[in-house]
Short mmCIF file of C-alpha atoms in Angstrom, two decimals:
data_model
loop_
_atom_site.label_atom_id
_atom_site.label_comp_id
_atom_site.label_asym_id
_atom_site.label_seq_id
_atom_site.Cartn_x
_atom_site.Cartn_y
_atom_site.Cartn_z
CA MET H 1 145.48 -23.59 150.36
CA ILE H 2 145.76 -27.15 149.36
CA MET H 3 149.18 -28.44 148.74
CA ARG H 4 149.68 -30.92 145.98
CA ASP H 5 152.71 -33.48 145.69
CA PRO H 6 153.24 -33.87 141.81
CA ALA H 7 154.51 -37.58 142.66
CA ASP H 8 150.85 -38.69 143.87
CA GLY H 9 149.41 -38.91 140.56
CA GLY H 10 146.68 -36.27 141.07
CA SER H 11 145.35 -38.31 143.98
CA ILE H 12 144.50 -35.40 145.94
CA GLY H 13 142.59 -33.81 143.23
CA ILE H 14 140.74 -37.14 142.49
CA SER H 15 139.94 -37.42 146.13
CA HIS H 16 138.32 -34.35 146.33
CA ARG H 17 136.40 -34.67 143.49
CA MET H 18 135.27 -37.59 144.89
CA LEU H 19 134.04 -36.48 148.19
CA LEU H 20 132.41 -33.60 146.04
CA SER H 21 130.56 -35.89 144.20
CA LEU H 22 129.34 -37.93 147.44
CA PHE H 23 128.31 -34.74 148.96
CA LEU H 24 126.13 -34.00 145.88
CA PHE H 25 124.85 -37.12 145.72
CA ALA H 26 123.57 -37.16 149.30
CA ALA H 27 122.01 -33.71 148.55
CA VAL H 28 119.91 -34.46 146.12
CA CYS H 29 118.77 -37.93 147.57
CA ARG H 30 117.26 -36.33 150.59
CA SER H 31 113.20 -36.50 149.74
CA ASP H 32 111.74 -33.28 151.61
CA PRO H 33 114.37 -30.58 152.12
CA ASP H 34 113.84 -28.12 155.12
CA LEU H 35 112.02 -24.56 154.11
CA LEU H 36 114.00 -21.34 154.30
CA LEU H 37 110.48 -19.95 154.78
CA ASP H 38 107.82 -20.27 157.83
CA TYR H 39 105.46 -22.02 155.25
CA CYS H 40 104.76 -22.46 151.86
CA VAL H 41 100.82 -22.81 151.09
CA ALA H 42 100.51 -24.60 148.12
CA ASP H 43 99.25 -22.50 145.20
CA THR H 44 96.34 -24.82 143.66
CA ALA H 45 94.96 -22.06 141.43
CA SER H 46 97.53 -21.52 139.04
CA PRO H 47 97.76 -23.65 136.20
CA PRO H 48 100.87 -26.25 136.49
CA SER H 49 102.36 -24.67 133.17
CA SER H 50 103.05 -21.51 135.08
CA GLN H 51 104.56 -22.82 138.19
CA PHE H 52 108.16 -23.40 139.12
CA HIS H 53 109.16 -25.73 141.77
CA LEU H 54 111.82 -28.32 143.00
CA ASN H 55 109.81 -29.84 145.88
CA GLY H 56 106.08 -29.94 146.68
CA LEU H 57 103.86 -27.38 144.75
CA ALA H 58 104.45 -23.52 144.13
CA CYS H 59 103.71 -21.08 146.81
CA ILE H 60 100.60 -18.42 147.31
CA ASP H 61 102.19 -14.91 148.51
CA PRO H 62 102.30 -15.68 152.38
CA ALA H 63 100.57 -12.70 152.74
CA SER H 64 97.64 -14.44 151.26
CA ALA H 65 98.01 -17.49 153.95
CA ARG H 66 94.84 -17.94 156.11
CA ALA H 67 94.12 -20.10 159.06
CA GLU H 68 91.82 -22.67 156.60
CA HIS H 69 94.80 -23.68 154.57
CA PHE H 70 96.27 -25.16 157.52
CA THR H 71 93.11 -26.94 158.63
CA THR H 72 91.60 -30.70 157.21
CA SER H 73 88.50 -32.37 157.83
CA MET H 74 89.05 -34.81 155.25
CA LEU H 75 90.10 -37.68 157.86
CA SER H 76 87.01 -37.21 160.02
CA SER H 77 84.45 -39.60 157.83
CA ARG H 78 84.59 -43.25 158.00
CA ALA H 79 85.82 -44.57 154.19
CA THR H 80 83.97 -47.48 152.99
CA THR H 81 85.76 -50.86 152.98
CA GLU H 82 83.65 -52.58 150.62
CA HIS H 83 82.42 -52.66 146.94
CA PRO H 84 82.26 -50.55 144.79
CA SER H 85 83.75 -47.11 145.78
CA ALA H 86 86.76 -49.08 147.14
CA ALA H 87 87.27 -51.71 144.46
CA ALA H 88 90.84 -52.16 144.41
CA THR H 89 91.44 -52.61 148.24
CA ALA H 90 88.07 -54.10 149.17
CA PRO H 91 89.17 -57.78 148.79
CA PHE H 92 91.41 -57.18 151.72
CA GLY H 93 88.89 -54.79 153.82
CA PHE H 94 90.69 -51.91 154.04
CA ASN H 95 90.57 -48.12 152.73
CA VAL H 96 93.16 -45.19 153.09
CA THR H 97 92.58 -41.61 152.98
CA VAL H 98 95.38 -39.62 152.67
CA THR H 99 96.09 -35.74 153.21
CA ASN H 100 97.31 -33.92 149.91
CA PRO H 101 98.60 -30.26 149.57
CA ALA H 102 96.81 -29.92 146.26
CA SER H 103 93.64 -31.04 147.18
CA SER H 104 93.05 -31.16 151.17
CA LEU H 105 95.81 -29.61 153.00
CA PRO H 106 97.57 -26.63 151.30
CA GLY H 107 99.39 -25.52 154.22
CA ALA H 108 101.26 -28.82 154.48
CA ASN H 109 102.74 -28.39 151.43
CA ALA H 110 106.72 -28.47 151.50
CA GLN H 111 106.58 -29.01 155.10
CA GLY H 112 107.47 -32.76 154.79
CA LEU H 113 104.24 -34.54 156.29
CA ALA H 114 101.18 -36.31 155.56
CA MET H 115 98.48 -37.61 157.60
CA ALA H 116 96.55 -40.98 156.88
CA ARG H 117 93.56 -42.54 158.03
CA THR H 118 93.11 -46.44 157.68
CA ASP H 119 89.76 -47.94 158.13
CA LEU H 120 89.73 -51.54 158.65
CA ALA H 121 86.58 -53.71 158.27
CA PRO H 122 86.12 -56.61 160.45
CA GLY H 123 88.84 -58.94 160.00
CA GLY H 124 90.27 -56.51 157.48
CA LEU H 125 93.58 -56.48 156.34
CA ALA H 126 96.10 -53.66 155.07
CA PRO H 127 98.41 -56.18 153.19
CA PRO H 128 102.00 -56.24 153.03
CA HIS H 129 103.22 -52.72 151.80
CA THR H 130 106.00 -50.22 151.54
CA HIS H 131 106.08 -46.43 151.79
CA PRO H 132 109.32 -45.71 149.69
CA ARG H 133 109.89 -42.08 150.68
CA ALA H 134 108.77 -42.03 154.53
CA SER H 135 108.55 -43.58 157.70
CA GLU H 136 105.26 -43.90 159.37
CA VAL H 137 103.91 -43.74 163.02
CA ALA H 138 100.29 -45.54 163.31
CA LEU H 139 98.22 -44.68 166.39
CA VAL H 140 95.03 -47.04 166.86
CA LEU H 141 92.36 -44.62 167.86
CA ASP H 142 89.41 -47.67 167.79
CA GLY H 143 89.64 -51.40 167.93
CA SER H 144 92.60 -54.26 168.19
CA VAL H 145 95.06 -54.11 165.52
CA LEU H 146 97.77 -56.46 164.98
CA VAL H 147 101.04 -54.39 163.20
CA GLY H 148 104.41 -55.75 162.07
CA PHE H 149 107.22 -54.96 159.82
CA ALA H 150 109.96 -57.03 158.45
CA ASP H 151 113.59 -55.61 158.10
CA THR H 152 116.36 -56.43 155.79
CA SER H 153 117.48 -59.41 157.52
CA TYR H 154 113.92 -60.71 157.25
CA ARG H 155 113.44 -60.46 161.00
CA LEU H 156 109.65 -59.57 161.91
CA TYR H 157 108.43 -56.98 164.48
CA THR H 158 104.90 -57.67 165.69
CA GLN H 159 102.56 -56.26 168.05
CA LEU H 160 99.12 -56.18 168.99
CA LEU H 161 97.96 -52.63 169.56
CA ARG H 162 94.78 -51.37 171.24
CA ALA H 163 93.15 -47.91 171.42
CA GLY H 164 95.60 -45.22 172.47
CA GLU H 165 98.61 -47.24 171.40
CA ALA H 166 101.22 -46.51 168.48
CA PHE H 167 103.72 -48.31 166.58
CA VAL H 168 106.69 -47.25 164.14
CA PHE H 169 107.08 -48.55 160.54
CA PRO H 170 110.83 -47.66 159.36
CA ARG H 171 111.15 -45.91 155.84
CA GLY H 172 111.07 -48.78 153.04
CA MET H 173 109.97 -51.56 155.38
CA VAL H 174 107.33 -53.94 154.34
CA HIS H 175 104.90 -53.78 156.73
CA PHE H 176 100.96 -54.84 157.51
CA LEU H 177 97.92 -53.87 159.60
CA TYR H 178 95.48 -56.39 160.51
CA ASN H 179 92.13 -55.98 162.52
CA MET H 180 91.93 -58.79 164.85
CA ASP H 181 88.35 -58.30 165.53
CA VAL H 182 85.80 -60.15 163.37
CA ALA H 183 83.04 -58.56 164.60
CA ALA H 184 83.76 -54.71 164.83
CA PRO H 185 86.06 -52.48 162.53
CA ALA H 186 89.10 -50.68 163.60
CA LEU H 187 90.49 -47.20 162.97
CA VAL H 188 94.18 -46.18 162.56
CA LEU H 189 95.60 -42.77 162.25
CA SER H 190 99.22 -42.41 160.70
CA GLY H 191 101.69 -39.85 160.35
CA LEU H 192 104.46 -39.46 157.69
CA ASN H 193 107.34 -37.84 157.15
CA SER H 194 107.14 -37.04 153.76
CA GLN H 195 104.29 -35.19 151.62
CA SER H 196 104.30 -37.93 148.96
CA PRO H 197 105.17 -41.05 150.89
CA GLY H 198 104.01 -43.42 148.25
CA ALA H 199 102.55 -46.50 148.56
CA GLN H 200 103.32 -49.97 147.04
CA LEU H 201 101.34 -52.91 147.94
CA VAL H 202 103.29 -56.13 147.63
CA PRO H 203 100.59 -58.35 145.98
CA PHE H 204 99.62 -55.65 143.45
CA SER H 205 103.24 -55.45 142.58
CA ALA H 206 103.47 -58.96 141.92
CA PHE H 207 100.42 -59.93 140.29
CA LEU H 208 98.83 -56.85 138.92
CA THR H 209 101.38 -54.98 137.24
CA GLU H 210 100.87 -53.40 133.40
CA PRO H 211 102.32 -55.08 131.89
CA PRO H 212 102.14 -58.37 133.95
CA VAL H 213 105.17 -59.99 135.46
CA PRO H 214 106.03 -62.85 133.18
CA ASP H 215 104.24 -66.07 134.45
CA GLU H 216 107.39 -67.99 134.74
CA VAL H 217 109.00 -65.61 137.14
CA LEU H 218 105.90 -65.71 139.43
CA LYS H 219 105.92 -69.53 139.33
CA LYS H 220 109.51 -69.70 140.47
CA ALA H 221 109.46 -66.72 142.88
CA PHE H 222 106.48 -68.12 144.75
CA LYS H 223 106.78 -71.75 144.07
CA ILE H 224 103.13 -72.01 142.20
CA ASN H 225 101.54 -73.28 138.89
CA GLY H 226 100.33 -71.07 136.15
CA GLN H 227 96.52 -71.94 137.45
CA ASP H 228 97.73 -70.45 140.72
CA VAL H 229 99.25 -67.15 139.03
CA HIS H 230 95.90 -66.56 137.32
CA ARG H 231 94.06 -67.51 140.18
CA ILE H 232 95.67 -65.02 142.44
CA GLN H 233 95.11 -62.41 139.78
CA ARG H 234 91.59 -62.86 139.46
CA ASN H 235 90.88 -63.10 143.27
CA LEU H 236 92.96 -59.28 143.16
CA GLY H 237 90.72 -58.09 140.67
CA GLY H 238 92.90 -58.54 137.98
CA SER H 239 91.53 -59.50 134.36
CA SER H 240 93.18 -62.95 134.29
#
């Protein structure tokens, strides 16, 4: 039983309401909550209008689960890093293939994880980017890759990785992968602790948004002129 002092102006009640509010806020901010089942194989056959779910996709009957629901081969093939099929990332020489419960790995639904294959052309770069909903561990399978991230105090952590070596990128930190070999491609396999990690490339966020970031903002932020802004936009594949 909670005792309340009438002279405290209701401070105890207010404190409890504040604590309850903080608890609820923390609860809803968790990106990928734990399952109360062994698994939740994604129901990709039912139309979205008939599904109800709070996180991930709706589940099929567990009795209908099969081994192939937990298997994928989509990371086995090299992705092109050249035009035109990789038009968005071709200027940098990289391409990423990410597992998805809706199309390639239904058994990963609601498990709070995804896998990604990053193919880097000779001298290719996965430019500075973030995953707002996931931490990442990157394992180099082939090649020599310089990786790094910057923390919120703008300290840079870098490491040259060779085949068999791995590196962790904390959630939300701006990071990059750069193939140091200008003669041979590189391959990186990553694990991420969200089935929807998201990806935001810094160059695209600054110069390829729709509608575009005002030129005056870009000029002041990057200490460049209007011609520089339009040149960068064109180089990144924009229409300017």
